[in-house]
Structure formats: C-alpha cells, structure tokens
XYZ file of C-alpha atoms in Angstrom:
564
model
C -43.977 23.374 -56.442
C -42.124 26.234 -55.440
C -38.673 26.579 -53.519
C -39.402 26.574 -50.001
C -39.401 29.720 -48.131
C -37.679 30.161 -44.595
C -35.474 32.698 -42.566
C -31.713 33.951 -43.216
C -30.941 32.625 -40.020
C -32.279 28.949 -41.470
C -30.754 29.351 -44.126
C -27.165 29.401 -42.679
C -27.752 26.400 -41.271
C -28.676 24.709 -44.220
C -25.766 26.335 -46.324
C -23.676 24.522 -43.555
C -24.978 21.239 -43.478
C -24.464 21.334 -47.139
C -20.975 22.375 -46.646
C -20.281 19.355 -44.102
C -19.682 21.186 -41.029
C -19.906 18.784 -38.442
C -19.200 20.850 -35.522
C -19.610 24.891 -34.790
C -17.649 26.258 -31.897
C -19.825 29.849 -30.818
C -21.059 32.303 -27.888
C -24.544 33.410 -28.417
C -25.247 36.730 -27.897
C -28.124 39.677 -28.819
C -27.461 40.290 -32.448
C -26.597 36.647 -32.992
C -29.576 35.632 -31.343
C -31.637 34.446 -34.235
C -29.009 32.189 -35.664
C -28.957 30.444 -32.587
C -32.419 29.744 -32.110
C -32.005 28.384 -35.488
C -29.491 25.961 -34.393
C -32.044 25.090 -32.211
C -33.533 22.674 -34.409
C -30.761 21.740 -35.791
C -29.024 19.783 -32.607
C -28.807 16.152 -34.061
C -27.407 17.698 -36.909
C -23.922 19.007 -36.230
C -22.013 19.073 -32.218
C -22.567 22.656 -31.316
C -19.695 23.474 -28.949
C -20.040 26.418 -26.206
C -16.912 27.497 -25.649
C -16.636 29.841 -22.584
C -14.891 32.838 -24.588
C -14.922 33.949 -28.177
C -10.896 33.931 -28.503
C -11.105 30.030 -27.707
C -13.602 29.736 -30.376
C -11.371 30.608 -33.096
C -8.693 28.820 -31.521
C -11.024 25.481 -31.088
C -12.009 25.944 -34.813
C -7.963 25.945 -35.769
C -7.388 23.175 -33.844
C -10.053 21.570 -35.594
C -9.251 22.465 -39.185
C -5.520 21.770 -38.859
C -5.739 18.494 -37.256
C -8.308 17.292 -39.997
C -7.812 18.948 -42.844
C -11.219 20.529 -43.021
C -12.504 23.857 -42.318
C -13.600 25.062 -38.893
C -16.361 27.214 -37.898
C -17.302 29.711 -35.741
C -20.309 31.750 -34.742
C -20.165 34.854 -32.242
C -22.079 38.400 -31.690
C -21.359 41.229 -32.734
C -19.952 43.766 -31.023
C -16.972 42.893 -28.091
C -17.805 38.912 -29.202
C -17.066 39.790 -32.518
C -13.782 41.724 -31.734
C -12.349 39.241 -29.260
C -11.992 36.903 -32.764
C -9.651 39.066 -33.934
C -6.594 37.263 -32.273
C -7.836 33.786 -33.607
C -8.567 35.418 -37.220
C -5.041 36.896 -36.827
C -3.295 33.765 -36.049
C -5.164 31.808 -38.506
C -4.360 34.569 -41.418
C -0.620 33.886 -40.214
C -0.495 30.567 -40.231
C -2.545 29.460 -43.309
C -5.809 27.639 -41.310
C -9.052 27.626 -42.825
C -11.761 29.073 -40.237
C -15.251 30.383 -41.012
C -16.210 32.712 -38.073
C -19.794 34.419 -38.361
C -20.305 37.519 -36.736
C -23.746 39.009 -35.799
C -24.255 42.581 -36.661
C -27.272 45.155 -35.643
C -29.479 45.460 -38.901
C -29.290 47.594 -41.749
C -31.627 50.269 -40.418
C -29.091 51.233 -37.445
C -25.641 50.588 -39.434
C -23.140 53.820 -38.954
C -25.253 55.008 -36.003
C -22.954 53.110 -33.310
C -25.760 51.392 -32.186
C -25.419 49.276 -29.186
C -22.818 46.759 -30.041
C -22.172 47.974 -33.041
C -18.845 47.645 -34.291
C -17.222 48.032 -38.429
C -16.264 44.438 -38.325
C -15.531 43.992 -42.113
C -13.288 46.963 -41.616
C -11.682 45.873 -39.222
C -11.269 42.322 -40.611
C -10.213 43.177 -44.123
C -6.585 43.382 -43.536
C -6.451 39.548 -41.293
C -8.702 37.458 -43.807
C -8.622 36.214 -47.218
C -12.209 37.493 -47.722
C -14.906 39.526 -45.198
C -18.286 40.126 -46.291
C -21.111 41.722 -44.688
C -24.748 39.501 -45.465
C -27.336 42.261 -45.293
C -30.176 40.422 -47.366
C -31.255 36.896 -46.860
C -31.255 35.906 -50.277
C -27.293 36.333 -49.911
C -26.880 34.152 -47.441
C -26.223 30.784 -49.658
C -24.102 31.944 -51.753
C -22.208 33.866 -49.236
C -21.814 30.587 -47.200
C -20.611 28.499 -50.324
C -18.044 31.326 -51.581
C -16.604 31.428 -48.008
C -15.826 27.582 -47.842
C -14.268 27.512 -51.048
C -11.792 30.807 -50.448
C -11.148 29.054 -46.990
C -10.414 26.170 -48.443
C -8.687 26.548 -51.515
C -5.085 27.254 -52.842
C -3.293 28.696 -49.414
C -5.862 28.320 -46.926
C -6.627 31.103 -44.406
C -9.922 32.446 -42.494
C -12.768 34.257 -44.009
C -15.176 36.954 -41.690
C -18.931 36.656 -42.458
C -20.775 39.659 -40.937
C -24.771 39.049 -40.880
C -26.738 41.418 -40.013
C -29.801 41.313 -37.841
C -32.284 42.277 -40.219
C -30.649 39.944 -42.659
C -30.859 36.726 -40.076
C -34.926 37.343 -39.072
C -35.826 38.051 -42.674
C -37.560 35.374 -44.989
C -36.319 34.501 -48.307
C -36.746 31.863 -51.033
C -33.612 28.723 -50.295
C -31.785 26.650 -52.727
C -28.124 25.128 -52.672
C -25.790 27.332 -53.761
C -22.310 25.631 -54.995
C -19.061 27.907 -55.513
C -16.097 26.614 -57.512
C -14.722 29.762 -58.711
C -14.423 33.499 -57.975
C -13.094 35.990 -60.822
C -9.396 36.815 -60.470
C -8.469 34.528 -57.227
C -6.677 31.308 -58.444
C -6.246 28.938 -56.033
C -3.880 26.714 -57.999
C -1.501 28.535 -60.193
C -0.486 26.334 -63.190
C 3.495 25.119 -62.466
C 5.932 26.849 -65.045
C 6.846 23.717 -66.981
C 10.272 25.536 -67.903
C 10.681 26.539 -64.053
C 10.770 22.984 -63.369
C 12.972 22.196 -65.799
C 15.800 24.621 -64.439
C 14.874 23.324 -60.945
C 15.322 19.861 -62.382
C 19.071 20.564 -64.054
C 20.041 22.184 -60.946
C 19.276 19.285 -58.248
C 20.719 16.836 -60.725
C 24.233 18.875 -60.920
C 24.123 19.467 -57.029
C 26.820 17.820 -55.005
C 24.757 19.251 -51.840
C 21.158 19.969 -52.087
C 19.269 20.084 -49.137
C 15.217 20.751 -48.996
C 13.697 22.447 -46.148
C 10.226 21.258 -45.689
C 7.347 23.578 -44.581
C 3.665 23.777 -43.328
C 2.813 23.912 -47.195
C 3.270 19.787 -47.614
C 0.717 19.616 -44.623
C -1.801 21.765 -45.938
C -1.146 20.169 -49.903
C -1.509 16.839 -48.422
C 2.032 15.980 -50.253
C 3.736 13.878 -47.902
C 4.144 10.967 -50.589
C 5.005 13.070 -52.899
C 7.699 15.147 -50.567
C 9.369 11.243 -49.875
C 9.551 9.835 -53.375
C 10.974 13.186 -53.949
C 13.868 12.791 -51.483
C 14.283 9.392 -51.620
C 14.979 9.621 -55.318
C 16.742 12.417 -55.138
C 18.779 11.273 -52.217
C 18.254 14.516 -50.486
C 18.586 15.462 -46.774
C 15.566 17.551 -45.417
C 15.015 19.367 -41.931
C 11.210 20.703 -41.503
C 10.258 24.263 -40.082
C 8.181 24.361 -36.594
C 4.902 24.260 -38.356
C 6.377 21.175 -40.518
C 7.739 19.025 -38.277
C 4.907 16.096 -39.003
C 5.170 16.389 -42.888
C 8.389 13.831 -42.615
C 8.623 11.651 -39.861
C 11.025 11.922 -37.307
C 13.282 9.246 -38.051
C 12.956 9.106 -42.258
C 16.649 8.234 -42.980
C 16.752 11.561 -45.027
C 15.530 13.465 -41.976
C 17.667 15.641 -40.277
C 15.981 17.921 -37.777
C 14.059 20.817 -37.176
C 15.256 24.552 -38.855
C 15.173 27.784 -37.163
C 16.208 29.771 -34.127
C 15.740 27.067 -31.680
C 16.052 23.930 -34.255
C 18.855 21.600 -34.522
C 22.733 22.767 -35.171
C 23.402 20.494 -38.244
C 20.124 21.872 -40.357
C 21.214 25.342 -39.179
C 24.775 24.804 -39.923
C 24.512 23.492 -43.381
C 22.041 26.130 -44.762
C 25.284 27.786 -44.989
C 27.511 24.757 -46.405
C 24.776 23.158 -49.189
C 25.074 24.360 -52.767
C 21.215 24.027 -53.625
C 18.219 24.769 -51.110
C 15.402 23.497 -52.255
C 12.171 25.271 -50.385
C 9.247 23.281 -50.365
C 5.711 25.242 -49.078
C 7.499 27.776 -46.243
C 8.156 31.255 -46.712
C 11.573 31.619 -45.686
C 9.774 33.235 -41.938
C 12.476 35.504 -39.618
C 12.882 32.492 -37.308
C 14.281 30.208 -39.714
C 16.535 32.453 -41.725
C 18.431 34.482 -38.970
C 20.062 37.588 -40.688
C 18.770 37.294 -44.264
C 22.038 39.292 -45.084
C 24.021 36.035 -44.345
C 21.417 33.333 -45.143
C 22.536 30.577 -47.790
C 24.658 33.055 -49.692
C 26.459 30.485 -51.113
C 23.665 28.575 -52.569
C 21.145 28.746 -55.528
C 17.524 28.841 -54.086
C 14.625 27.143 -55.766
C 11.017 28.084 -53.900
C 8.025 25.958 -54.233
C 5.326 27.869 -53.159
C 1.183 28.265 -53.798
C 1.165 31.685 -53.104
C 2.910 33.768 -55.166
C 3.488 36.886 -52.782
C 5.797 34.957 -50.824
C 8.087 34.447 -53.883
C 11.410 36.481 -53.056
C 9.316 38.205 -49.999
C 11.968 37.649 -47.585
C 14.718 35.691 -49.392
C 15.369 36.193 -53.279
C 15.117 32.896 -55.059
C 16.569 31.780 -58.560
C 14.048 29.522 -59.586
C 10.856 30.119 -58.064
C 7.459 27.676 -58.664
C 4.546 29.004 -58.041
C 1.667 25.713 -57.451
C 0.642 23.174 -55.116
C 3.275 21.448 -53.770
C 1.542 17.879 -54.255
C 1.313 19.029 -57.928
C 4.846 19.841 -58.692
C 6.793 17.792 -56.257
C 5.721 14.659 -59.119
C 6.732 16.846 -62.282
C 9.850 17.319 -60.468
C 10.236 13.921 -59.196
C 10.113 12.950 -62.932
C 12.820 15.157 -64.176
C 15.206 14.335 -61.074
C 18.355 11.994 -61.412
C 18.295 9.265 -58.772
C 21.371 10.856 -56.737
C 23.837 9.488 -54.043
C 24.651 11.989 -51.664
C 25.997 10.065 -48.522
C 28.806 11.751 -47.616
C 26.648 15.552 -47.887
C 24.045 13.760 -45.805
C 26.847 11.918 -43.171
C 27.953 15.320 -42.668
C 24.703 16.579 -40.525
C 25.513 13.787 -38.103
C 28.342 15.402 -36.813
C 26.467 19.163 -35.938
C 24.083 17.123 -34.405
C 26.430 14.856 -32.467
C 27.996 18.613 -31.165
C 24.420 19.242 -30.020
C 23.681 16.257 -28.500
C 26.999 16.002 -26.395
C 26.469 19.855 -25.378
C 22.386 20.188 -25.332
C 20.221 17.170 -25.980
C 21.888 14.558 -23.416
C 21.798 16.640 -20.560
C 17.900 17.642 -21.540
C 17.106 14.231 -22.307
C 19.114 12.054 -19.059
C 20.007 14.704 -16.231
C 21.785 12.637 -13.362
C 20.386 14.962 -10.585
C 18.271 18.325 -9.898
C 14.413 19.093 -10.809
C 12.554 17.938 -13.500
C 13.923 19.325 -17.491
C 11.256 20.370 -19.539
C 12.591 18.254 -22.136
C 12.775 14.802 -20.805
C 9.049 14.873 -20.015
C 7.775 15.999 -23.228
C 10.146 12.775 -24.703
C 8.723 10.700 -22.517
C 5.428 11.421 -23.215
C 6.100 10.980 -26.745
C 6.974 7.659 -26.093
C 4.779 6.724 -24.191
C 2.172 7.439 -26.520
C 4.243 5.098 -29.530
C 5.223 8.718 -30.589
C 1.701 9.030 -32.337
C -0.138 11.892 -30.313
C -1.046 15.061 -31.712
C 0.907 17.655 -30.200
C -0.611 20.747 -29.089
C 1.558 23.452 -27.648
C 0.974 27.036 -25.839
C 3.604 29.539 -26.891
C 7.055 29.696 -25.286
C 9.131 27.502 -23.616
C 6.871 24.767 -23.438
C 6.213 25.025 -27.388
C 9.798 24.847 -28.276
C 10.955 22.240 -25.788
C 7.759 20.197 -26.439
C 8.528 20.521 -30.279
C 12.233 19.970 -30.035
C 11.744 16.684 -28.318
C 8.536 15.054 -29.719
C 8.746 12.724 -32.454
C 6.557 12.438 -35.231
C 5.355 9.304 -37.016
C 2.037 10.980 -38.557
C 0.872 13.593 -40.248
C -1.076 16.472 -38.445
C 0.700 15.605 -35.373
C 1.757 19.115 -34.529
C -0.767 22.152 -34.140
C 1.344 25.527 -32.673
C 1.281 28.472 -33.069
C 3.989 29.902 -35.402
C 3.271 33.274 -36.811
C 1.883 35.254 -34.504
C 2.906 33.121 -31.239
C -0.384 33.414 -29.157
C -0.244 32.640 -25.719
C -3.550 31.055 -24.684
C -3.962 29.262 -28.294
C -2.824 25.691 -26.818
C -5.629 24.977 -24.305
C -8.891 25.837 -27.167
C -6.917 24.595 -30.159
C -6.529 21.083 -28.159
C -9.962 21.224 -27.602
C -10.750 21.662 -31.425
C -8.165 18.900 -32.185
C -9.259 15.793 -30.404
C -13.304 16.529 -31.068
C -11.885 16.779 -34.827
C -9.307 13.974 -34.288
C -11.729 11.616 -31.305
C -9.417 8.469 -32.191
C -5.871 10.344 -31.364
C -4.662 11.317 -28.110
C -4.164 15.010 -27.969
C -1.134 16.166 -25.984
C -1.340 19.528 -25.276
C 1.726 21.039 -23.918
C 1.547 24.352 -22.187
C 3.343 26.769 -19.652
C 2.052 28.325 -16.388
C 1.429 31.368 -18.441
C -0.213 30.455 -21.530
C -2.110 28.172 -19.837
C -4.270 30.801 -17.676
C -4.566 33.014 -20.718
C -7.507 30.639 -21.550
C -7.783 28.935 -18.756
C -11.821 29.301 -18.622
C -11.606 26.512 -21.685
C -11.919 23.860 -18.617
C -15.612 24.376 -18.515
C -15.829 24.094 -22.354
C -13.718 20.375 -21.597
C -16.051 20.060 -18.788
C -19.090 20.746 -20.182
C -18.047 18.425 -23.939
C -15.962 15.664 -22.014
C -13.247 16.535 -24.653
C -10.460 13.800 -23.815
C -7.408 16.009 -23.766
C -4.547 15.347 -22.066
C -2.897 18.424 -20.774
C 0.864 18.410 -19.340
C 1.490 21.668 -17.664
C 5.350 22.828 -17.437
C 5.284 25.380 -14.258
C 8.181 26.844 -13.975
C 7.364 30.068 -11.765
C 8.180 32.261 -15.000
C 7.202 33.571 -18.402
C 9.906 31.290 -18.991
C 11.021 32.551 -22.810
C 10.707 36.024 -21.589
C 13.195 35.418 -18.996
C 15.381 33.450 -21.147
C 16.226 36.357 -23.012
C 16.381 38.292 -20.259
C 19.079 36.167 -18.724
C 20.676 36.355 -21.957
C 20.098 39.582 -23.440
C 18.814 41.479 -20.602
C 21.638 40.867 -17.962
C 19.535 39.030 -15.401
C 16.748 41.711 -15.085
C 13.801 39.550 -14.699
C 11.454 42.546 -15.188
C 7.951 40.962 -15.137
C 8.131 37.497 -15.640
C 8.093 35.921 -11.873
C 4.455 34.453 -11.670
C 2.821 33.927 -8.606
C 0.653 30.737 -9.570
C -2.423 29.369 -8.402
C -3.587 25.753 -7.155
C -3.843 24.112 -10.137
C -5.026 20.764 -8.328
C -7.853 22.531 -6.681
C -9.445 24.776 -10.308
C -8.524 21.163 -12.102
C -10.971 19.775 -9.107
C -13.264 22.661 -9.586
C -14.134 21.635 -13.298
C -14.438 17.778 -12.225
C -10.979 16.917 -14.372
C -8.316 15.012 -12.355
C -4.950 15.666 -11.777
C -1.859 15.010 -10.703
C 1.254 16.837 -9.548
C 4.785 15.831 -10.637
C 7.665 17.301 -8.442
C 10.015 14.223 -8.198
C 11.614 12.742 -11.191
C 10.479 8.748 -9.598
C 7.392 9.774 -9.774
C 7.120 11.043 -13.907
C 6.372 7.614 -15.794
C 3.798 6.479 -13.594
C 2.015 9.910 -14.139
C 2.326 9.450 -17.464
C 0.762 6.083 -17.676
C -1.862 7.009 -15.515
C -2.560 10.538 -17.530
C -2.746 8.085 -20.485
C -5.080 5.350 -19.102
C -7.134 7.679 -17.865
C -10.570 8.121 -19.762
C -11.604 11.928 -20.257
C -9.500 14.368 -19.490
C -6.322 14.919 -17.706
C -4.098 17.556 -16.137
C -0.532 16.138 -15.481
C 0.986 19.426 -13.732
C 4.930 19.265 -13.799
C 7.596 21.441 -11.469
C 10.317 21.758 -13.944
C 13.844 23.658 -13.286
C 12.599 27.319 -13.326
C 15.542 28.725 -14.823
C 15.719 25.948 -17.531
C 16.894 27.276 -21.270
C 15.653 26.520 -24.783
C 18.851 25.376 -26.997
C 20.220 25.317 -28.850
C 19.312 29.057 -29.895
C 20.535 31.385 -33.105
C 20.543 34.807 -31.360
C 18.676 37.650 -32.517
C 20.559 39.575 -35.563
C 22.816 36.707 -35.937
C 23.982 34.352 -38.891
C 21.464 31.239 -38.669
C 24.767 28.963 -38.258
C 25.944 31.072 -35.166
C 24.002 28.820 -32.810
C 24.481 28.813 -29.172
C 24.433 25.952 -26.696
C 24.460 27.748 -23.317
C-alpha cells in the first residue's frame, strides 16, 4: 500500500498533531486561507483560538508556552498579519519562549513581484528567531514542522518563523511522520566543563560570602530541585531576577528578594559586599547590573549558562559553565562543602528592614489617602493562597504587581522582561489559563497597557477564558511619569490619559466588573473577582502619582538605591 497522498495544507496539520499541539492561536486571512480550511476538519482535534489581532496571537502563544512548559503556536497571513507578529516574535526572541508562528505567503510563481500582500518575511524575521524558513514545496512541510519544534524547544528556547507559501499549502504530496532530534552544528546542550566545575566547586567552598542570583534559566531547565539542594547544601542566600521570581519560592529561608533596578535593597546592596556571585541561567541584563563599571567588583563571578554567547556578554566572569542548569547544578551540588553562612545571610535582613521601614510598610498598610498599587496586588496574592499565576502589562503595574506577589509555584510569573511590551499582559493571560485551566490567572495591568490590546475581550468573550484581570488606573503612563517626576523635573509631557468607561466596554463583551475607589470596599472585590466563574475585571483607582521603589537610578551603582 502506498503512503497516502494529501495537501501541504493537511499536512501541517498532521505534522502538528504529531507534535502535540493542543491549541493554535491564528487570524485567517487570503494567503493563509487553505491552512484554515484544513483546520476545518480538524476541530475535535486541537482548541483553535481566534484571537481578534495577530500581536495577541503571539502573545497568547507565550503565555501559553511559558506557563506550561510547552511550545505555543501560531498561524497568521501573510502580508500586514504576518508583520504585526513581529512584536510577539521580538519579545519571545528576548525572553527565551518557545513559539511556532506560521505565516502564509503568495506562491512561488509571484515571489519578488510585491504581489498583493506580499511581504520578505524570512528577511525580516531572521534577525528575531532562532530559525525562519520559507516552505515552498509540500513535500517540505513535515520535516519543516518537526525541525521547528525541536529548535523551539531545545537548549535556550526562543521562537521559530515558518513562511508557507500558497502554492506550497494547495499542492498535493506524498505524507509520512517526520521526527527531528538533531540539526548539524546547533547544540542544544553543551557538555559541562568537568574542570570548570571543579574551580567553581573550590571557590564556593572557600567563600565566606557567596551569594547566587537566580534567573529565568532554572524555569525554562526545569531545575528548581536542583537550584534548592544546591543552596540548601551550600548554605547560600539567593535573590531571583524579574523573570525568576517563581524558580524559589518566596519565603525559602535562603530567599532574599528580587534583583534589579526596582528589586529589593539588601540583594542590591550585597552584590557589592559578597565575595562569590554565583549566576545561575540570567545574563547579567542592564536592569539588574546598574553601571557594569561598578557591578560586583569585588567579587569572583562564576556564570551558569546554556547559551554560550551570553558568557562575559555584559559582565566578564572567571569561571564560566556553559550547560543546562538542571545538569550542572547536581555535578556541582556534589563537589560543594555543606557551608554555614548565617551571619552573611543575617546580614540581608537589615537592607531589607531599611526598605521596609522607608518603602514596603507604607505600600503595604497606608493609614489614609487612595488606594496604593501595592497593597492590592498583596492582597490578591493572598487571597488566592499566594498560588495564582501572575500576569503583568508593562510598567508600573508589572513592577508593583511583581514586587509584592509571592510565589509558592513554579511558572507563577509570565512578564515581559526584555523588550517590555505594553499590551503583552491582556493576550499572554489569555494563553496562560487555556494552557494552565486549573490555576487562576491574575493578570495585572495599567490603564495604558491594558487598551494596547484591549480588543483581546472578544477573544475572552468568544473562548470563556477564566481570567481574572485587576486593572490599576491611575490617569497616567504611570512609569513614564515616574521618571519624569524624577528625572524630568515634573514635565509630564504625554503621559495624562484621558480613560474610557471601563464598566460599560467590560459590559459590552458580557464580562462583569467591578469598580474599586474606596479602600472598605477592596477585599470584598477581591473575593467576589475570585468566586466568580469566567472572567473578571476588578478595575482599581489607585494614587495617580504613586512611585515604584525602591529604584537604582539610571547610570548609577546597583547599591545606590533610592527610596523616595
């Protein structure tokens, strides 16, 4: 019997099924066309999610990939559908998440001729993707599939473009499985340098003040064990970057805080004091180091890493490891001295008690005055047993929300780190709690971000997607304005918003609401948000000219933090 002969466009669907893919997030459109009347038949198969524009696509397929671990999907047009991925590609490039997004193209015949819609998409896509490929044959099409799941996938994760052209969709071809576990030259998972270990090894065990700093990496390696046994043995201290902050929970003894320009002052400060730093899966980003002229001078720097071009990138290292964190954090774990560093690790307590009496009390328990954006996004968390994902927007709301969530799980925090996209929250939430149906998904987001994507309330409309959306309204583009009260002398050149009636476009998509002006009235909104089945906007007046701090200005030393 022979193999069975159907269209490209069939075929993609079957090279997905046998990839898993559960869910595809997509926008039909003309050169797409005959993928989706592919899908067609393929309904009971896989949740095919219309999103209501191809940025939240992307988005919805990060929040789905980073809350689960396993790769989202996306299928567009070509043309201005294809381009308006370019932001989700971007962030996902940035921030290490493994999407698929498919692209329709115009066929073969017509390519260079800027035919309608036509647009170099691998061109443009090559710099923002671990891989882009154009499929201009059906026979391709398998393969193609399988190689783009396993690059996705594999070693440090990241999004991969697959451009299919018309011709190549329609056409008929011969179908069989195709399965990838290799591609010449890419190594996913560098061997670990036994003798790097080694000298990482001797240098913990003859450290009177280590201190690890914890990134997205232990997340993505699925190390968290291995990360604890680590520390524990090892008796050292570790604060996590934004995009860590759920690979050690909150209140692990050996926790203590969050890094970077709006983290906490006793992780900041003591960069500076420790003797070792011990980077585990985080490339040393801007926002964590400050001026990398005065960053951890003092100390010798050991960098676990699984990609080897951020070795000495940003910060030179002395003993650098290139593998998968879950790999080496064992080997290491073996060569490690069981250590007793109480008085190093007492020593945080007092930066942090500095920030507490000057920042977090006053955030947390204000006596009088509107609502803080801080003591709802803690009182959420609690009121959720501090188990929620958190989903945040980009600005004030993201750093506040961050700041003051705990974190008992892993995957509890999807954000957007590297490229800071406003409009990611309300689509990546979206992503997250189809992924993630047995969480609740807390999406936190600002008056801004949140109309950015705001048309994502007929994609929750149309799905029933549960989330649970607090919006902080504070009149403002408030981290814009924060620096230019700060930096800027008070000239608030742009960032006033006039907003809308958010009660009346919640009604207009069926999703109730509720809005929050009085600070009696936050904990029974909360537990009504929560009880409520489907759904929710929970729409918050907070002080408009609230700040973000602690904060490390711009230029400065990351222990020069500044609490008003």
């Amino acid at each position: 019997m022979g193999k069975e002969i159907i269209s490209g466009g069939e075929a993609l669907m079957r090279s997905l099924i046998k990839e898993g893919v559960d869910t595809v997030f997509g926008y039909p459109g003309g050169s797409i066309m005959p993928v989706f009347d592919a899908m067609y038949d393929h309904r009971k198969d896989f949740r095919q999610v219309l999103v209501r524009h191809e940025q939240g696509a992307v988005h919805a397929a990060q929040g789905y990939a980073r809350s689960s671990g396993r790769v989202g999907v996306s299928i567009v047009t070509s043309g201005p559908g294809a381009t308006n991925t370019l932001t989700g590609i971007s962030d996902a490039m940035l921030d290490s998440t493994p999407v698929v997004v498919i692209a329709g193209q115009v066929g073969c015949a017509v390519l260079g001729t800027d035919a309608f819609q036509e647009i170099d998409f691998v061109g443009i896509t090559q710099p923002i993707t671990k891989w882009s490929y154009q499929i201009r044959r059906p026979e391709d099409v398998a393969w193609a599939v399988a190689r783009a799941f396993y690059i996705a996938s594999t070693g440090r994760p990241g999004p991969v473009v697959l451009d299919f052209t018309k011709n190549a969709q329609t056409a008929m071809t011969e179908y069989e499985d195709v399965f990838v576990d290799s591609v010449r030259s890419y190594v996913p998972y560098p061997t670990p340098d036994a003798m790097a270990i080694e000298e990482a090894a001797k240098l913990i065990n003859k450290s009177e003040r280590p201190f690890v700093l914890v990134g997205q990496g232990v997340e993505l390696g699925e190390a968290h064990e291995e990360l604890k046994v680590f520390i524990e043995k090892a008796d050292i201290p570790a604060a996590r970057t934004l995009l860590g902050l759920s690979a050690l929970p909150t209140e692990h003894p050996l926790c203590v805080g969050m890094l970077g320009m709006h983290g906490n002052y006793g992780p900041n400060h003591n960069t500076n004091e420790c003797d070792l730093l011990i980077a585990v899966g985080m490339r040393f980003s801007d926002r964590v180091t400050g001026n990398v002229a005065t960053y951890a001078k003092q100390a010798k720097i050991i960098h676990i890493d699984i990609d080897h071009a951020e070795i000495n990138k940003n910060v030179t290292v002395d003993v650098p490891i290139v593998g998968d964190c879950k790999e080496v954090l064992p080997l290491l774990t073996e060569l490690v001295e069981r250590g007793n560093h109480k008085e190093w690790i007492d020593s945080f307590a007092k930066y942090n008690a500095i920030e507490d009496e000057k920042v977090t009390k006053k955030a947390l328990n204000p006596d009088c005055g509107p609502l803080l954006m801080g003591e709802v996004a803690r009182k959420v968390s609690e009121a959720t047993g501090n188990r929620a994902i958190l989903v945040t927007d980009v600005g004030q709301n993201q750093l506040m929300s961050s700041r003051y969530f705990k974190y008992s799980e892993p995957h509890s925090i999807l954000t957007s780190g590297g490229l800071g996209t406003m409009g990611y929250g309300l689509p990546a939430a979206i992503g997250a709690k189809i992924a993630m149906p047995q969480r609740t998904v807390c999406l936190f987001t600002g008056d801004g971000g949140f109309q950015m994507n705001i048309q994502e309330l007929g994609t929750i409309m149309e799905q029933g997607v549960g989330v649970k959306m607090i919006l902080l309204n504070n009149n403002y583009l408030g981290n814009v304005r924060q620096w230019q009260e700060l930096f800027f002398d008070h000239r608030y050149s742009w960032t006033p918003m006039l907003n809308p009636d958010y009660a009346m476009i919640a009604q207009g998509y069926g999703i109730p609401s509720r809005l929050v002006i009085e600070r009696e009235e936050l904990d029974a909104a909360i537990t009504e948000m929560l009880a409520t089945d489907g759904p929710y906007l929970l729409h918050v007046a907070v002080k408009e000219e609230d700040n973000v701090m602690p904060m490390t200005p711009p230029g400065a030393t990351v222990s020069e933090m500044i609490f008003e």
